[in-house]
Amino acid sequence: MVVPSAASREMAPESLPLGIIPTVDMSAPSGRGELARRLVRACAERGFFKAVNHGVPARAAARLDAAASAFFARPAQAKQAAGPPDPLGYGSRNIGANGDVGELEYLILHADPAAVARKARVIDAEDPSRFSIAVNEYVDAVRRLACRVLDLLGEGLGLRDPTSFSRLISAVDSDSLLRINHYPTSAAALRGPGDRSCTAEDAKSCNSNGGAKGTIGFGEHTDPQILSVLRANDVDGLQVLLPDGRGGGGDEWVQVPADPAAFFINVGDLLQALTNGRLVSIRHRVMASTSRPRLSTIYFAAPPLHARISALPETVSAGTPRRYRPFTWAKYKKAMYAHRLSHNRLDLFHASGDDDAADDEHS
């Protein structure tokens, strides 16, 4: 079942009503302490929130949208020169190497300026610096927003070092990515002769996943990194899986109303592990529109590959023992690439008994 979101609103001090997608005013009208508490509540109860008054310049978003739209408007052969995704680069329909498909085309870029410059040579051969400048300006702005959110979460959680999260994504060798998704109006435009929207194996997830009506643009998943910062045009499609409001203990898909002036921020798997499950990595998906194209850009804030991911001491106690054994981001990425999109990857790293010390040595 898919339900419309209850009016997205600024959060009250109490717990969020079911079906509500929280809106957080990043200008902190009630003070920094209250902002930190609201962010923790949103990320603990929903794993997802809408950020307004976020400080990202509108011109940075507009410039990147223009550059992305120009690329996706190019002939298929020209776009394919920027692929295939390995995992970086241009891709169409295929998501990963394990059989997942979607009704979209996309660009995946490493957030490092040097890597962007290399890819820009084939993305915008006429003026590579034009594309690089647009991407780098945008990445710098959303990285600052991500760091601010993470520092506020650290404060709200009472961490001894509130910058514990942001330092991971600010490292010189951070593995952060930028993904630009384009969902065309006509899904058929991305398919070859005889191609189908879903195989028999995928029918459950493509046609009846959560009572979906329409075409799955990007299937159900959680994001593996620390934090995701998404902005899209004014076309609906994003849905998040939230507890239902009927008291049955189930979940339901909630439509997220589009707002190109806002950012939608969600907790990733690594942040759930770092907080010992206090903050939750939310499952989400995108439905393809049959009337208007959707363009979305997601900054995936990630640590260096060698970073050790382990629940911070403040989140572990006798009453809340360690839920996940320590691992590196490289090890988690390997597990991610080995499974389908919808797989709950954190389940592979659940702690069991007293094996933490042994895992600590081999992570």
XYZ file of C-alpha atoms in Angstrom:
363
model
C 0.000 0.000 0.000
C 1.188 3.499 -0.806
C -0.160 6.438 1.148
C 0.383 10.164 0.684
C 2.522 11.800 3.311
C 0.730 13.589 6.075
C 1.586 17.280 5.825
C 5.334 17.513 6.166
C 5.878 19.846 9.071
C 8.337 21.263 11.535
C 8.642 18.731 14.325
C 7.038 19.173 17.720
C 9.047 18.159 20.787
C 7.138 14.892 21.205
C 7.586 11.793 19.081
C 6.566 12.067 15.453
C 3.040 11.006 14.510
C 2.952 7.986 12.236
C 3.067 8.873 8.542
C 4.744 12.211 9.147
C 7.897 13.096 7.233
C 9.744 15.557 9.487
C 10.843 18.949 8.217
C 13.876 20.472 9.921
C 14.730 24.163 9.667
C 18.520 24.211 9.462
C 18.626 27.924 10.337
C 18.040 26.861 13.960
C 15.311 29.355 14.910
C 15.037 27.727 18.353
C 18.786 27.482 18.923
C 21.519 24.985 18.113
C 20.696 22.648 20.997
C 17.080 22.257 19.921
C 18.165 21.756 16.300
C 20.502 18.954 17.388
C 17.714 17.277 19.365
C 15.301 17.510 16.442
C 17.806 15.980 14.059
C 18.471 13.067 16.399
C 14.748 12.489 16.835
C 14.142 12.554 13.070
C 17.022 10.172 12.362
C 16.107 7.823 15.219
C 12.381 7.643 14.488
C 12.403 7.972 10.698
C 15.981 7.846 9.435
C 14.917 10.576 7.034
C 14.002 14.263 7.029
C 13.422 17.252 4.794
C 15.961 20.061 5.311
C 14.888 23.644 4.625
C 16.899 26.856 5.006
C 19.894 24.605 4.454
C 22.368 27.176 3.157
C 23.186 25.482 -0.161
C 23.204 28.232 -2.844
C 20.377 27.875 -5.365
C 22.809 28.772 -8.155
C 24.953 25.707 -7.376
C 21.962 23.394 -7.716
C 20.733 25.140 -10.870
C 24.160 24.956 -12.516
C 24.471 21.230 -11.850
C 20.907 20.579 -13.042
C 21.715 22.376 -16.304
C 24.926 20.403 -16.815
C 23.207 17.086 -16.043
C 20.222 17.836 -18.285
C 22.541 18.739 -21.151
C 24.357 15.425 -20.779
C 21.216 13.278 -20.598
C 19.828 15.058 -23.691
C 22.751 13.802 -25.773
C 22.391 10.826 -28.173
C 22.675 7.405 -26.560
C 26.011 6.632 -28.240
C 27.560 9.824 -26.897
C 26.369 9.089 -23.364
C 27.622 5.517 -23.506
C 31.142 6.851 -24.056
C 31.038 7.864 -20.370
C 30.280 4.283 -19.325
C 29.876 1.506 -18.575
C 29.546 2.004 -14.805
C 32.423 0.141 -13.150
C 30.825 1.213 -10.780
C 31.584 4.841 -11.744
C 30.392 6.340 -15.027
C 27.242 6.288 -17.134
C 24.675 3.519 -16.910
C 21.176 2.803 -18.156
C 18.600 0.514 -16.533
C 21.043 -1.985 -15.054
C 21.778 -1.254 -11.384
C 24.829 -3.152 -10.226
C 25.870 -6.574 -11.476
C 23.330 -8.805 -9.735
C 20.279 -8.443 -11.964
C 18.625 -5.325 -10.550
C 17.047 -3.038 -13.146
C 15.277 0.306 -13.041
C 13.609 2.725 -15.402
C 16.397 5.286 -15.366
C 19.758 6.352 -16.684
C 22.436 7.727 -14.415
C 25.910 9.081 -13.820
C 27.980 8.016 -10.825
C 31.003 10.188 -10.031
C 33.621 10.092 -7.327
C 33.449 13.320 -5.327
C 37.191 13.925 -5.651
C 37.822 16.901 -8.011
C 40.613 15.101 -9.868
C 38.343 12.141 -10.591
C 35.579 14.500 -11.742
C 37.995 16.250 -14.110
C 38.998 12.943 -15.722
C 35.387 11.893 -16.307
C 34.398 15.358 -17.551
C 36.516 14.833 -20.665
C 33.928 12.405 -22.034
C 30.844 13.841 -20.312
C 31.355 17.318 -21.765
C 34.015 17.007 -24.437
C 33.373 20.541 -25.729
C 34.159 22.180 -22.391
C 35.156 19.688 -19.664
C 35.825 22.448 -17.146
C 32.194 23.575 -17.429
C 30.991 20.239 -16.085
C 33.792 19.967 -13.504
C 33.083 23.409 -12.065
C 29.364 22.652 -11.748
C 29.993 19.333 -9.978
C 32.744 20.567 -7.689
C 30.796 23.655 -6.599
C 27.770 21.512 -5.794
C 29.746 18.803 -4.006
C 31.519 21.368 -1.846
C 28.182 22.888 -0.798
C 26.409 19.615 0.000
C 29.475 18.233 1.778
C 29.348 21.238 4.092
C 25.671 20.559 4.727
C 26.359 16.882 5.415
C 29.161 17.753 7.842
C 26.927 20.209 9.661
C 24.163 17.618 10.008
C 26.634 15.010 11.262
C 28.183 17.385 13.808
C 24.733 18.280 15.121
C 23.872 14.600 15.387
C 27.090 14.071 17.347
C 26.090 16.851 19.713
C 22.537 15.567 20.055
C 23.779 12.062 20.840
C 26.128 13.427 23.506
C 29.327 12.169 21.887
C 32.568 13.177 23.585
C 33.808 14.207 20.141
C 30.801 15.504 18.186
C 32.917 15.602 15.011
C 33.427 11.820 15.029
C 31.092 11.359 12.058
C 32.031 14.387 9.971
C 35.769 13.670 10.232
C 35.152 10.407 8.389
C 33.666 12.112 5.332
C 36.063 15.075 5.447
C 39.154 12.907 5.080
C 41.292 13.558 2.010
C 40.775 9.959 0.868
C 37.019 9.926 1.512
C 35.118 7.540 -0.769
C 32.112 9.858 -1.182
C 30.167 9.750 -4.439
C 27.739 11.871 -6.425
C 24.951 10.079 -8.264
C 22.735 11.842 -10.820
C 19.588 9.927 -11.794
C 17.412 10.737 -14.795
C 14.016 9.023 -15.034
C 12.712 9.709 -18.573
C 9.029 10.307 -19.237
C 8.855 7.247 -21.470
C 10.434 4.186 -19.897
C 10.463 2.531 -23.312
C 13.106 5.020 -24.441
C 15.693 3.184 -22.356
C 14.863 -0.322 -23.537
C 16.106 -2.289 -26.461
C 13.894 -4.401 -28.751
C 12.098 -7.138 -26.850
C 13.224 -5.857 -23.463
C 10.638 -6.048 -20.695
C 10.075 -3.934 -17.633
C 10.410 -6.931 -15.308
C 11.530 -10.521 -15.605
C 9.464 -13.242 -13.944
C 12.059 -13.360 -11.182
C 11.650 -9.629 -10.565
C 7.850 -9.559 -10.812
C 7.291 -9.408 -7.092
C 9.563 -6.400 -6.556
C 8.672 -4.631 -9.815
C 4.926 -5.087 -9.928
C 3.608 -5.681 -6.435
C 6.284 -4.465 -4.047
C 4.440 -2.895 -1.147
C 1.297 -2.510 -3.218
C 3.032 -0.261 -5.737
C 1.005 0.919 -8.702
C 3.090 1.896 -11.694
C 6.675 1.263 -12.660
C 9.548 1.004 -10.225
C 12.149 3.534 -11.281
C 14.703 2.472 -8.655
C 13.937 -0.485 -6.416
C 13.694 -0.773 -2.651
C 16.989 -0.396 -0.821
C 18.910 1.281 1.962
C 21.959 3.425 1.277
C 25.214 1.824 2.437
C 27.225 4.973 3.222
C 27.068 7.290 6.267
C 24.614 9.922 5.056
C 22.747 10.655 1.812
C 21.835 14.174 0.722
C 19.246 14.199 -2.075
C 17.772 16.985 -4.152
C 15.316 16.509 -7.029
C 13.256 18.571 -9.436
C 9.532 19.131 -8.892
C 8.461 15.633 -9.996
C 7.212 13.200 -7.335
C 8.495 9.639 -7.152
C 10.474 9.157 -3.949
C 8.809 6.871 -1.401
C 10.007 5.855 2.071
C 8.979 2.833 4.130
C 7.504 3.957 7.456
C 5.522 2.257 10.239
C 1.838 2.255 9.319
C -0.660 4.345 11.240
C -3.181 1.587 11.887
C -1.539 0.014 14.906
C -0.923 -3.299 13.180
C 2.825 -3.216 13.546
C 3.374 -3.223 9.792
C 5.016 -0.791 7.405
C 3.700 1.193 4.476
C 5.197 3.167 1.632
C 4.781 6.924 2.041
C 5.009 9.279 -0.921
C 7.473 12.136 -0.359
C 6.133 15.360 -1.932
C 8.676 16.890 -4.287
C 10.324 20.172 -3.283
C 13.255 21.338 -5.423
C 14.128 24.041 -2.879
C 14.729 21.489 -0.117
C 17.128 18.632 0.530
C 16.021 15.195 1.681
C 18.561 13.601 3.979
C 18.649 10.007 5.135
C 20.722 7.850 7.441
C 22.942 5.256 5.750
C 23.912 1.777 6.927
C 27.278 2.923 8.279
C 25.686 5.571 10.492
C 23.286 2.971 11.851
C 26.277 0.772 12.706
C 28.290 3.655 14.215
C 25.373 4.544 16.506
C 24.681 0.899 17.410
C 21.253 1.082 15.804
C 20.179 4.303 17.533
C 19.828 6.046 14.150
C 18.105 3.989 11.478
C 18.937 3.463 7.816
C 15.598 3.830 6.037
C 14.378 1.758 3.113
C 13.260 3.798 0.129
C 12.513 3.530 -3.585
C 11.554 5.698 -6.570
C 8.511 5.301 -8.799
C 8.915 6.381 -12.418
C 6.586 9.078 -13.730
C 4.633 8.526 -16.922
C 4.086 12.227 -17.554
C 7.237 14.193 -16.655
C 10.950 13.344 -16.353
C 12.475 13.286 -12.880
C 16.037 14.445 -12.231
C 17.630 13.786 -8.857
C 21.114 14.223 -7.442
C 22.372 12.338 -4.401
C 25.575 12.987 -2.503
C 26.629 9.827 -0.678
C 28.886 10.823 2.210
C 31.327 7.975 2.831
C 34.548 7.379 4.768
C 37.895 6.241 3.358
C 37.977 2.593 2.277
C 40.244 1.669 5.198
C 38.023 3.359 7.812
C 37.053 1.103 10.689
C 33.312 1.139 11.360
C 32.423 0.241 14.925
C 29.744 1.376 17.363
C 31.004 4.404 19.278
C 31.546 3.765 23.016
C 28.768 6.178 24.027
C 26.229 3.997 22.184
C 27.161 0.707 23.865
C 26.175 -0.285 27.399
C 25.094 -3.318 29.411
C 21.516 -2.577 28.378
C 22.390 -1.923 24.750
C 25.170 -4.360 23.796
C 27.050 -4.073 20.516
C 24.718 -5.003 17.645
C 27.300 -5.147 14.860
C 30.829 -6.448 14.768
C 33.509 -4.009 13.532
C 34.289 -3.890 9.821
C 35.969 -1.629 7.291
C 34.122 0.333 4.634
C 36.013 -1.687 1.993
C 34.696 -4.920 3.495
C 31.155 -3.566 3.593
C 31.363 -2.395 -0.042
C 32.456 -5.871 -1.074
C 29.399 -7.332 0.643
C 27.208 -4.686 -0.984
C 28.372 -5.538 -4.490
C 27.816 -9.253 -3.853
C 24.082 -8.934 -3.142
C 20.893 -7.661 -4.717
C 19.752 -4.096 -4.166
C 17.075 -4.975 -1.598
C 19.321 -7.150 0.572
C 19.667 -6.091 4.216
C 23.457 -5.939 4.234
C 23.819 -5.033 7.908
C 22.399 -8.450 8.775
C 25.688 -9.902 7.514
C 27.570 -8.047 10.263
C 25.463 -8.746 13.335
C 27.559 -9.344 16.439
C 27.227 -12.771 18.006
C 28.334 -13.597 21.513
C 31.868 -12.494 22.374
C 33.313 -12.561 18.869
C 33.889 -8.781 18.731
C 37.533 -9.007 19.724
C 38.340 -11.597 17.068
C 36.555 -9.583 14.403
C 38.370 -6.468 15.586
C 41.674 -8.045 14.604
C 40.576 -9.140 11.145
C 38.329 -6.271 9.995
